[in-house]
Short mmCIF file of C-alpha atoms and ligand atoms in Angstrom, two decimals:
data_model
loop_
_atom_site.label_atom_id
_atom_site.label_comp_id
_atom_site.label_asym_id
_atom_site.label_seq_id
_atom_site.Cartn_x
_atom_site.Cartn_y
_atom_site.Cartn_z
CA MET A 2 20.93 -10.20 -5.64
CA ALA A 3 18.88 -12.86 -3.92
CA ARG A 4 15.44 -14.32 -3.67
CA VAL A 5 13.94 -14.09 -0.15
CA ARG A 6 11.32 -16.53 1.05
CA LEU A 7 9.35 -16.64 4.28
CA ASN A 8 7.51 -19.90 4.84
CA ASP A 9 4.74 -19.81 7.45
CA VAL A 10 6.70 -17.42 9.66
CA THR A 11 5.02 -16.74 13.00
CA LYS A 12 6.47 -14.60 15.77
CA ARG A 13 4.88 -14.61 19.21
CA TYR A 14 5.77 -12.38 22.15
CA GLU A 15 4.00 -14.13 25.04
CA ASP A 16 0.32 -13.61 24.19
CA ILE A 17 0.96 -11.20 21.28
CA VAL A 18 1.14 -12.71 17.80
CA ALA A 19 3.23 -10.05 16.03
CA VAL A 20 3.52 -12.03 12.76
CA ASN A 21 1.02 -14.71 11.89
CA GLU A 22 1.82 -17.45 9.35
CA MET A 23 3.49 -15.05 6.92
CA ASN A 24 4.36 -16.40 3.49
CA LEU A 25 6.37 -14.16 1.19
CA ASP A 26 8.27 -15.05 -1.97
CA ILE A 27 10.34 -12.04 -2.99
CA GLU A 28 12.09 -12.34 -6.33
CA ASP A 29 15.70 -11.60 -7.09
CA GLY A 30 16.12 -7.85 -7.61
CA GLU A 31 12.58 -6.98 -6.61
CA PHE A 32 11.67 -3.79 -4.70
CA ILE A 33 9.01 -4.83 -2.18
CA CYS A 34 7.30 -2.59 0.35
CA LEU A 35 5.83 -4.05 3.52
CA VAL A 36 3.04 -1.62 4.32
CA GLY A 37 0.37 -1.47 7.00
CA PRO A 38 -0.71 0.52 10.06
CA SER A 39 1.50 0.93 13.10
CA GLY A 40 1.82 -2.30 15.10
CA CYS A 41 0.74 -4.59 12.24
CA GLY A 42 4.01 -6.57 12.30
CA LYS A 43 6.06 -4.94 9.50
CA SER A 44 9.23 -4.41 11.54
CA THR A 45 9.00 -7.83 13.15
CA THR A 46 8.73 -9.42 9.69
CA MET A 47 11.77 -7.43 8.60
CA GLU A 48 13.68 -8.40 11.75
CA THR A 49 13.09 -12.09 11.05
CA ILE A 50 14.65 -11.58 7.61
CA ALA A 51 17.56 -9.63 9.09
CA GLY A 52 18.14 -12.19 11.82
CA LEU A 53 17.55 -9.67 14.61
CA THR A 54 14.75 -11.85 15.89
CA LYS A 55 14.12 -15.60 15.58
CA PRO A 56 10.69 -16.71 14.35
CA SER A 57 8.65 -18.83 16.78
CA ASP A 58 7.68 -21.00 13.78
CA GLY A 59 8.50 -21.14 10.10
CA THR A 60 11.61 -20.65 8.01
CA VAL A 61 13.43 -17.85 6.19
CA HIS A 62 15.46 -18.52 3.04
CA ILE A 63 17.82 -16.06 1.37
CA GLY A 64 18.91 -17.38 -2.01
CA ASP A 65 19.08 -21.16 -1.58
CA THR A 66 20.18 -20.98 2.05
CA ASP A 67 17.94 -21.59 5.04
CA VAL A 68 19.06 -18.65 7.19
CA THR A 69 16.49 -19.13 9.97
CA LYS A 70 19.20 -19.89 12.51
CA LEU A 71 22.03 -17.80 11.05
CA PRO A 72 23.21 -14.60 12.76
CA PRO A 73 22.63 -11.29 10.89
CA LYS A 74 26.26 -10.99 9.77
CA ASP A 75 26.09 -14.27 7.83
CA ARG A 76 22.91 -13.47 5.90
CA GLY A 77 24.27 -11.11 3.22
CA VAL A 78 21.87 -8.33 4.21
CA SER A 79 22.44 -4.63 4.89
CA MET A 80 20.03 -2.56 6.92
CA VAL A 81 19.04 1.10 6.94
CA PHE A 82 16.87 2.29 9.80
CA GLN A 83 14.75 5.32 10.60
CA ASN A 84 17.29 6.46 13.18
CA ILE A 85 20.33 7.24 11.12
CA ALA A 86 22.78 7.00 14.04
CA LEU A 87 25.99 8.23 12.40
CA PHE A 88 29.10 8.38 14.57
CA PRO A 89 29.29 12.10 15.43
CA HIS A 90 33.09 12.13 15.86
CA MET A 91 33.78 10.48 12.50
CA ASP A 92 33.70 12.20 9.11
CA VAL A 93 31.62 10.91 6.19
CA TYR A 94 34.42 8.69 4.84
CA GLU A 95 34.97 7.10 8.25
CA ASN A 96 31.25 6.62 8.81
CA ILE A 97 30.74 4.95 5.44
CA SER A 98 33.81 2.73 5.75
CA PHE A 99 33.39 1.83 9.43
CA GLY A 100 32.03 -1.70 8.87
CA LEU A 101 34.69 -2.50 6.25
CA ARG A 102 37.50 -1.27 8.48
CA LEU A 103 36.14 -3.39 11.32
CA ARG A 104 36.26 -6.41 9.02
CA LYS A 105 39.87 -5.50 8.08
CA TYR A 106 39.29 -4.96 4.37
CA ASP A 107 42.41 -3.58 2.70
CA LYS A 108 42.66 0.17 2.11
CA ASP A 109 42.38 0.03 -1.71
CA GLU A 110 39.24 -2.10 -1.56
CA ILE A 111 37.71 0.24 1.06
CA ASP A 112 38.50 3.29 -1.10
CA ARG A 113 37.01 1.63 -4.18
CA ARG A 114 33.78 0.77 -2.38
CA VAL A 115 33.46 4.16 -0.64
CA ASP A 116 34.03 5.96 -3.96
CA ARG A 117 31.39 3.92 -5.71
CA ALA A 118 28.83 4.26 -2.88
CA SER A 119 29.36 7.99 -2.42
CA ASP A 120 29.04 8.41 -6.17
CA ILE A 121 25.73 6.49 -6.21
CA VAL A 122 24.22 8.55 -3.37
CA GLN A 123 25.82 11.78 -4.67
CA LEU A 124 28.04 12.55 -1.72
CA GLU A 125 31.21 13.15 -3.75
CA GLY A 126 33.22 16.05 -2.33
CA MET A 127 31.67 15.66 1.11
CA LEU A 128 33.74 12.75 2.42
CA ASP A 129 35.66 14.89 4.91
CA ARG A 130 32.59 16.59 6.37
CA MET A 131 31.42 15.84 9.90
CA PRO A 132 27.79 14.66 10.44
CA ASN A 133 26.81 17.97 12.08
CA GLU A 134 27.78 19.75 8.86
CA LEU A 135 25.24 17.73 6.84
CA SER A 136 21.52 18.23 6.21
CA GLY A 137 19.04 15.51 7.22
CA GLY A 138 18.88 14.22 3.66
CA GLN A 139 22.68 14.10 3.36
CA GLN A 140 22.93 12.21 6.66
CA GLN A 141 20.39 9.69 5.37
CA ARG A 142 22.48 9.28 2.22
CA VAL A 143 25.53 8.52 4.35
CA ALA A 144 23.52 5.82 6.12
CA ILE A 145 22.51 4.36 2.74
CA ALA A 146 26.11 4.53 1.47
CA ARG A 147 27.21 2.68 4.61
CA ALA A 148 24.77 -0.10 3.63
CA ILE A 149 25.87 -0.07 -0.04
CA VAL A 150 29.59 -0.60 0.71
CA ARG A 151 28.78 -3.96 2.24
CA GLU A 152 27.63 -5.00 -1.28
CA PRO A 153 24.76 -7.02 0.17
CA ASP A 154 22.49 -9.48 -1.62
CA VAL A 155 19.48 -7.86 0.05
CA PHE A 156 18.82 -4.35 1.36
CA LEU A 157 16.46 -4.05 4.31
CA MET A 158 15.11 -0.56 4.95
CA ASP A 159 12.85 0.18 7.92
CA GLU A 160 11.09 3.56 7.50
CA PRO A 161 14.39 5.16 6.41
CA LEU A 162 12.69 8.39 5.35
CA ALA A 163 10.35 8.81 8.30
CA ASN A 164 12.41 11.53 10.00
CA LEU A 165 12.82 13.68 6.90
CA ASP A 166 10.56 16.60 6.02
CA ALA A 167 7.83 16.04 3.43
CA LYS A 168 9.66 17.60 0.48
CA LEU A 169 12.90 15.73 1.13
CA ARG A 170 10.99 12.49 1.56
CA VAL A 171 9.49 12.82 -1.90
CA HIS A 172 12.96 13.61 -3.32
CA MET A 173 14.54 10.63 -1.53
CA ARG A 174 11.84 8.31 -2.91
CA THR A 175 13.08 9.13 -6.40
CA GLU A 176 16.67 8.61 -5.27
CA LEU A 177 15.86 5.20 -3.83
CA GLN A 178 14.24 4.12 -7.10
CA ARG A 179 17.34 5.27 -8.98
CA LEU A 180 19.50 3.43 -6.46
CA HIS A 181 17.48 0.27 -6.98
CA LYS A 182 17.94 0.49 -10.76
CA GLN A 183 21.66 1.08 -10.39
CA LEU A 184 22.34 -1.65 -7.81
CA ASP A 185 19.89 -4.17 -9.22
CA THR A 186 19.55 -5.59 -5.70
CA THR A 187 16.57 -6.97 -3.82
CA ILE A 188 15.15 -4.22 -1.59
CA ILE A 189 12.66 -4.88 1.19
CA TYR A 190 11.30 -1.62 2.51
CA VAL A 191 9.03 -1.08 5.53
CA THR A 192 6.67 1.88 5.61
CA HIS A 193 3.31 2.82 7.12
CA ASP A 194 2.87 5.37 4.31
CA GLN A 195 0.83 3.84 1.50
CA ALA A 196 1.82 6.66 -0.89
CA GLU A 197 5.50 5.80 -0.38
CA ALA A 198 4.72 2.14 -1.09
CA MET A 199 2.62 2.97 -4.16
CA THR A 200 5.29 5.15 -5.77
CA MET A 201 8.38 3.00 -5.23
CA SER A 202 7.67 -0.68 -5.22
CA ASP A 203 7.41 -3.44 -7.79
CA ARG A 204 4.99 -5.13 -5.43
CA ILE A 205 3.33 -4.14 -2.16
CA ALA A 206 2.78 -6.57 0.70
CA VAL A 207 -0.16 -5.18 2.70
CA ILE A 208 -0.12 -6.43 6.29
CA ASN A 209 -2.73 -6.09 9.03
CA GLY A 210 -2.78 -7.69 12.46
CA GLY A 211 0.34 -9.72 11.66
CA LYS A 212 -1.32 -11.28 8.59
CA LEU A 213 -0.52 -10.75 4.94
CA GLN A 214 -3.63 -9.31 3.27
CA GLN A 215 -2.43 -9.01 -0.33
CA ILE A 216 0.85 -8.97 -2.23
CA ASP A 217 0.58 -7.47 -5.70
CA PRO A 218 1.86 -4.61 -7.88
CA PRO A 219 0.68 -1.20 -6.58
CA LEU A 220 -2.01 -0.69 -9.22
CA VAL A 221 -3.45 -4.16 -8.68
CA CYS A 222 -3.78 -3.39 -4.94
CA TYR A 223 -5.43 -0.09 -5.90
CA ASN A 224 -7.78 -1.41 -8.60
CA GLU A 225 -8.45 -4.90 -7.31
CA PRO A 226 -8.11 -4.85 -3.52
CA ALA A 227 -8.42 -8.37 -2.15
CA ASN A 228 -10.49 -7.32 0.83
CA LEU A 229 -12.01 -4.41 2.74
CA PHE A 230 -8.81 -3.73 4.65
CA VAL A 231 -6.72 -3.24 1.50
CA ALA A 232 -9.55 -1.24 -0.10
CA GLY A 233 -9.58 1.19 2.82
CA PHE A 234 -5.83 1.34 3.36
CA ILE A 235 -4.51 1.83 -0.18
CA GLY A 236 -5.43 5.18 -1.76
CA SER A 237 -5.76 8.64 -0.27
CA PRO A 238 -8.41 9.77 0.40
CA SER A 239 -9.81 6.33 1.12
CA MET A 240 -12.32 4.42 -0.94
CA ASN A 241 -15.94 5.11 0.06
CA LEU A 242 -17.40 2.00 1.66
CA VAL A 243 -21.17 1.69 1.92
CA ARG A 244 -22.89 -1.21 3.62
CA GLY A 245 -25.86 -2.86 1.98
CA GLU A 246 -27.38 -6.16 1.07
CA LEU A 247 -27.30 -8.17 -2.13
CA ALA A 248 -30.82 -8.77 -3.41
CA ALA A 249 -31.96 -10.85 -6.36
CA ASN A 250 -31.71 -7.87 -8.69
CA GLY A 251 -28.72 -5.96 -7.33
CA LEU A 252 -27.51 -4.05 -4.31
CA ARG A 253 -29.73 -2.33 -1.76
CA THR A 254 -28.33 0.29 0.58
CA ASP A 255 -30.11 2.68 2.92
CA HIS A 256 -29.87 5.55 0.45
CA PHE A 257 -29.63 4.08 -3.04
CA ASP A 258 -30.01 0.85 -4.99
CA LEU A 259 -27.91 -0.44 -7.87
CA GLU A 260 -29.53 -2.83 -10.27
CA PHE A 261 -27.50 -5.57 -11.89
CA ALA A 262 -27.75 -9.25 -12.66
CA VAL A 263 -26.44 -11.26 -9.75
CA ASP A 264 -26.05 -14.51 -11.74
CA ASP A 265 -22.38 -14.94 -10.89
CA LEU A 266 -22.81 -13.72 -7.33
CA GLU A 267 -25.92 -15.71 -6.55
CA SER A 268 -24.39 -17.45 -3.56
CA ALA A 269 -24.04 -14.05 -1.85
CA VAL A 270 -27.72 -13.05 -2.28
CA GLY A 271 -29.27 -12.19 1.07
CA ASP A 272 -25.87 -11.50 2.63
CA GLY A 273 -24.42 -8.26 3.88
CA VAL A 274 -22.34 -6.73 1.12
CA THR A 275 -20.21 -3.60 1.26
CA MET A 276 -19.92 -1.50 -1.87
CA GLY A 277 -16.68 0.37 -2.52
CA ILE A 278 -16.21 3.33 -4.85
CA ARG A 279 -13.20 5.66 -5.01
CA PRO A 280 -13.80 9.44 -4.85
CA GLU A 281 -12.60 9.88 -8.46
CA ASP A 282 -15.13 7.33 -9.74
CA ILE A 283 -18.15 9.38 -8.64
CA TYR A 284 -19.32 11.95 -11.23
CA LEU A 285 -21.71 14.86 -11.23
CA MET A 286 -24.53 13.92 -13.56
CA LYS A 287 -23.68 16.88 -15.83
CA ASN A 288 -20.11 15.53 -16.32
CA ALA A 289 -21.11 11.91 -16.77
CA ASP A 290 -20.75 11.84 -20.58
CA SER A 291 -17.30 10.30 -20.28
CA VAL A 292 -18.57 7.40 -18.17
CA ASP A 293 -19.31 4.37 -20.35
CA SER A 294 -21.41 2.61 -17.80
CA ALA A 295 -22.99 5.04 -15.38
CA SER A 296 -25.02 3.81 -12.45
CA GLU A 297 -28.48 4.90 -11.40
CA VAL A 298 -28.67 8.57 -10.40
CA ILE A 299 -28.07 9.25 -6.71
CA GLU A 300 -29.49 12.45 -5.23
CA ALA A 301 -27.25 14.15 -2.66
CA ARG A 302 -26.44 17.46 -1.01
CA THR A 303 -22.99 18.97 -1.15
CA ASP A 304 -21.67 19.52 2.33
CA VAL A 305 -18.08 20.64 2.78
CA LEU A 306 -15.82 21.49 -0.19
CA GLU A 307 -12.03 21.11 -0.01
CA PRO A 308 -10.25 22.75 -2.98
CA MET A 309 -6.85 21.04 -3.29
CA GLY A 310 -5.57 22.95 -6.32
CA ASP A 311 -5.53 20.03 -8.75
CA GLU A 312 -8.94 18.72 -7.66
CA ILE A 313 -11.80 19.54 -5.32
CA PHE A 314 -12.96 17.10 -2.67
CA VAL A 315 -16.72 17.32 -2.26
CA TYR A 316 -18.34 15.75 0.79
CA LEU A 317 -21.78 14.53 -0.23
CA SER A 318 -24.55 13.92 2.22
CA LEU A 319 -27.20 11.36 1.23
CA ASP A 320 -29.54 12.43 4.04
CA ASP A 321 -29.74 15.38 6.43
CA THR A 322 -26.63 14.45 8.41
CA SER A 323 -23.75 16.87 8.07
CA SER A 324 -20.22 15.58 7.52
CA GLU A 325 -18.75 18.81 8.87
CA MET A 326 -17.34 17.24 12.01
CA MET A 327 -16.16 14.04 10.28
CA THR A 328 -12.72 13.18 8.97
CA SER A 329 -12.38 11.84 5.42
CA GLU A 330 -11.68 8.41 6.98
CA GLU A 331 -15.00 8.53 8.86
CA VAL A 332 -16.83 9.74 5.76
CA SER A 333 -15.40 6.84 3.75
CA THR A 334 -17.14 4.28 5.96
CA ALA A 335 -20.36 6.17 6.79
CA SER A 336 -23.19 4.84 4.64
CA ASN A 337 -24.93 8.22 4.44
CA GLN A 338 -21.83 10.08 3.18
CA LEU A 339 -19.76 9.92 0.02
CA LEU A 340 -16.55 11.72 -0.77
CA MET A 341 -16.32 12.75 -4.43
CA SER A 342 -13.38 14.29 -6.26
CA VAL A 343 -14.07 16.69 -9.16
CA ASP A 344 -11.95 18.78 -11.53
CA PRO A 345 -10.69 22.05 -10.02
CA ASP A 346 -12.63 24.17 -12.52
CA THR A 347 -15.99 22.59 -11.62
CA VAL A 348 -18.57 25.17 -10.60
CA ILE A 349 -19.98 23.84 -7.37
CA ASP A 350 -21.12 25.26 -4.04
CA ALA A 351 -21.62 23.94 -0.56
CA ASP A 352 -25.19 23.10 0.45
CA GLU A 353 -26.37 22.50 -3.11
CA SER A 354 -28.58 19.67 -4.37
CA VAL A 355 -26.68 17.54 -6.87
CA SER A 356 -27.29 14.40 -8.89
CA VAL A 357 -24.33 12.06 -9.10
CA VAL A 358 -23.60 8.74 -10.79
CA LEU A 359 -21.03 6.05 -10.08
CA ASP A 360 -18.84 4.47 -12.75
CA ARG A 361 -20.19 0.92 -12.69
CA SER A 362 -16.87 -0.47 -13.96
CA LYS A 363 -15.21 0.89 -10.78
CA ILE A 364 -17.71 -0.38 -8.22
CA HIS A 365 -16.27 -3.01 -5.88
CA LEU A 366 -18.31 -5.43 -3.83
CA PHE A 367 -17.07 -7.13 -0.67
CA GLU A 368 -18.65 -9.63 1.71
CA THR A 369 -19.23 -7.53 4.82
CA ALA A 370 -18.69 -10.38 7.28
CA SER A 371 -15.39 -11.73 5.94
CA GLY A 372 -14.29 -8.59 4.09
CA THR A 373 -13.34 -10.65 1.03
CA ALA A 374 -13.78 -9.07 -2.40
CA ILE A 375 -16.63 -10.52 -4.45
CA THR A 376 -16.18 -8.52 -7.66
CA HIS A 377 -14.33 -5.49 -9.04
CA GLY A 378 -16.62 -3.68 -11.47
CA ILE A 379 -20.27 -4.45 -12.00
CA ALA A 380 -20.42 -3.03 -15.54
CA ASP A 381 -20.38 -6.50 -17.08
CA LEU A 382 -23.12 -7.63 -14.74
CA SER A 383 -25.65 -5.78 -16.87
CA SER A 384 -29.15 -5.18 -15.62
CA ARG A 385 -30.40 -8.29 -17.41
CA PRO A 386 -33.36 -9.75 -15.55
CA THR A 387 -32.21 -12.64 -13.45
CA ALA A 388 -33.67 -16.11 -13.27
CA VAL A 389 -34.87 -15.38 -9.76
CA GLU A 390 -36.66 -12.21 -10.76
CA ALA A 391 -38.24 -13.28 -14.06
CA GLU A 392 -41.87 -14.31 -13.75
CA PRO A 393 -42.84 -17.13 -16.13
CA THR A 394 -44.97 -15.84 -19.00
CA PRO A 395 -48.43 -17.42 -19.39
CA THR A 396 -47.22 -19.31 -22.49
CA GLU A 397 -44.24 -20.80 -20.60
CA ALA A 398 -46.45 -21.69 -17.68
CA GLU A 399 -48.93 -23.37 -20.02
CA SER A 400 -46.28 -25.29 -21.94
CA GLY A 401 -44.78 -26.38 -18.59
CA GLY A 402 -48.22 -27.71 -17.68
CA GLN A 403 -48.55 -29.61 -20.97
CA HIS A 404 -45.29 -31.45 -20.38
CA GLU A 405 -46.63 -32.80 -17.14
P1 ADP B 6 5.05 -2.32 12.98
O1 ADP B 6 6.44 -2.38 12.52
O2 ADP B 6 4.07 -2.71 11.92
O3 ADP B 6 4.67 -1.03 13.63
P2 ADP B 6 5.91 -4.28 14.93
O4 ADP B 6 6.40 -5.40 14.10
O5 ADP B 6 6.92 -3.37 15.54
O6 ADP B 6 4.81 -3.45 14.12
O7 ADP B 6 5.03 -4.87 16.13
C1 ADP B 6 3.99 -5.84 15.95
C2 ADP B 6 3.38 -6.19 17.28
O8 ADP B 6 4.32 -6.88 18.06
C3 ADP B 6 2.96 -4.99 18.11
O9 ADP B 6 1.79 -5.32 18.81
C4 ADP B 6 4.13 -4.80 19.05
O10 ADP B 6 3.70 -4.18 20.24
C5 ADP B 6 4.57 -6.23 19.29
N1 ADP B 6 6.03 -6.30 19.57
C6 ADP B 6 7.04 -5.98 18.74
N2 ADP B 6 8.24 -6.19 19.31
C7 ADP B 6 7.98 -6.69 20.56
C8 ADP B 6 8.81 -7.15 21.66
N3 ADP B 6 10.14 -7.11 21.58
N4 ADP B 6 8.16 -7.57 22.76
C9 ADP B 6 6.82 -7.63 22.85
N5 ADP B 6 5.99 -7.23 21.86
C10 ADP B 6 6.55 -6.77 20.73
#
């Protein structure tokens, strides 16, 4: 077990800044996922922790030791990569024990560690099999066992499930969580798959363009995204993002307005603001009884329906534009489209006029220019008249005059 800290780590490759002033403080025994789109700097961050690459600036600590200049073998880390790379001419036992044999551990100690590791990853009875006699999942378990026998302080895993089929990947996610519980070791796990990150980690570090965007438990990233990037990246399908402007009495967009008191947000009045709402927080008017604080009614037309079995995705058009040729990602950022999710037994057709409401407690507002979140939920910003909007009554005006 060990705490891992990155202080202002930057990694440059000539004119590319792969990692930009990254600060991470990963607790002892924590399961952290580094998540972000391809090329955002996840692997480079991981490689600076592993010692496979030296940061251009900044320091890396594992436990109390500054390991920035230490070679990988002296850092107490074990790595599992996407490419499993087992030795084809060695059986499972030999593959798992290879590193220990190289380091001249004695036979009893090797056997003890291989037994324990193969027990943890459920490979008992398969130690004399050759790699070509194993399924993809079993091969991945051998690779994980090979990392376990080193008894590291920190496990580093770079997309270890990427080459497995979808069903096995889901199964292995559960296994990795079990493994984490059993080993009680710090695990740092790289993935581009936000669902993988959501399901496994204690905290998610969302990275974009080499920069850390947010590091928080999965549900905090989901419910309180720090900025537009996290809002769009975490959650599938993505959050709907609609551009508008903050006025004195609420939000104006091209197709609907939301009224609320802007008291606390006054500094943003007049600025471009992007509203975010997740598909499951949009309700058909007729099902809105369960919503404590429903927004104004929005009139829309149903466009394409996607029945998923456990829910139906409904593409809503707020004007005459069809979403038929758009992906759900494009719909999520088009201001004339909304993607709504409804219960599978909802009676609904394509090309139907519908009235929908948004759950005001689930409406997010972001500054469009910087992307920074302004507020999560506007339910508490009731539609009280604001100081800006309220006209002085004749009595107030008169009494004001008398004071002068
Ligand atoms: P990710 O793991 O998120 O896909 P990487 O950390 O591999 O991203 O890469 C981040 C950026 O750094 C990318 O633009 C990539 O092209 C660049 N990069 C990574 N490794 C090297 C290298 N050895 N030489 C030059 N550029 C690199």
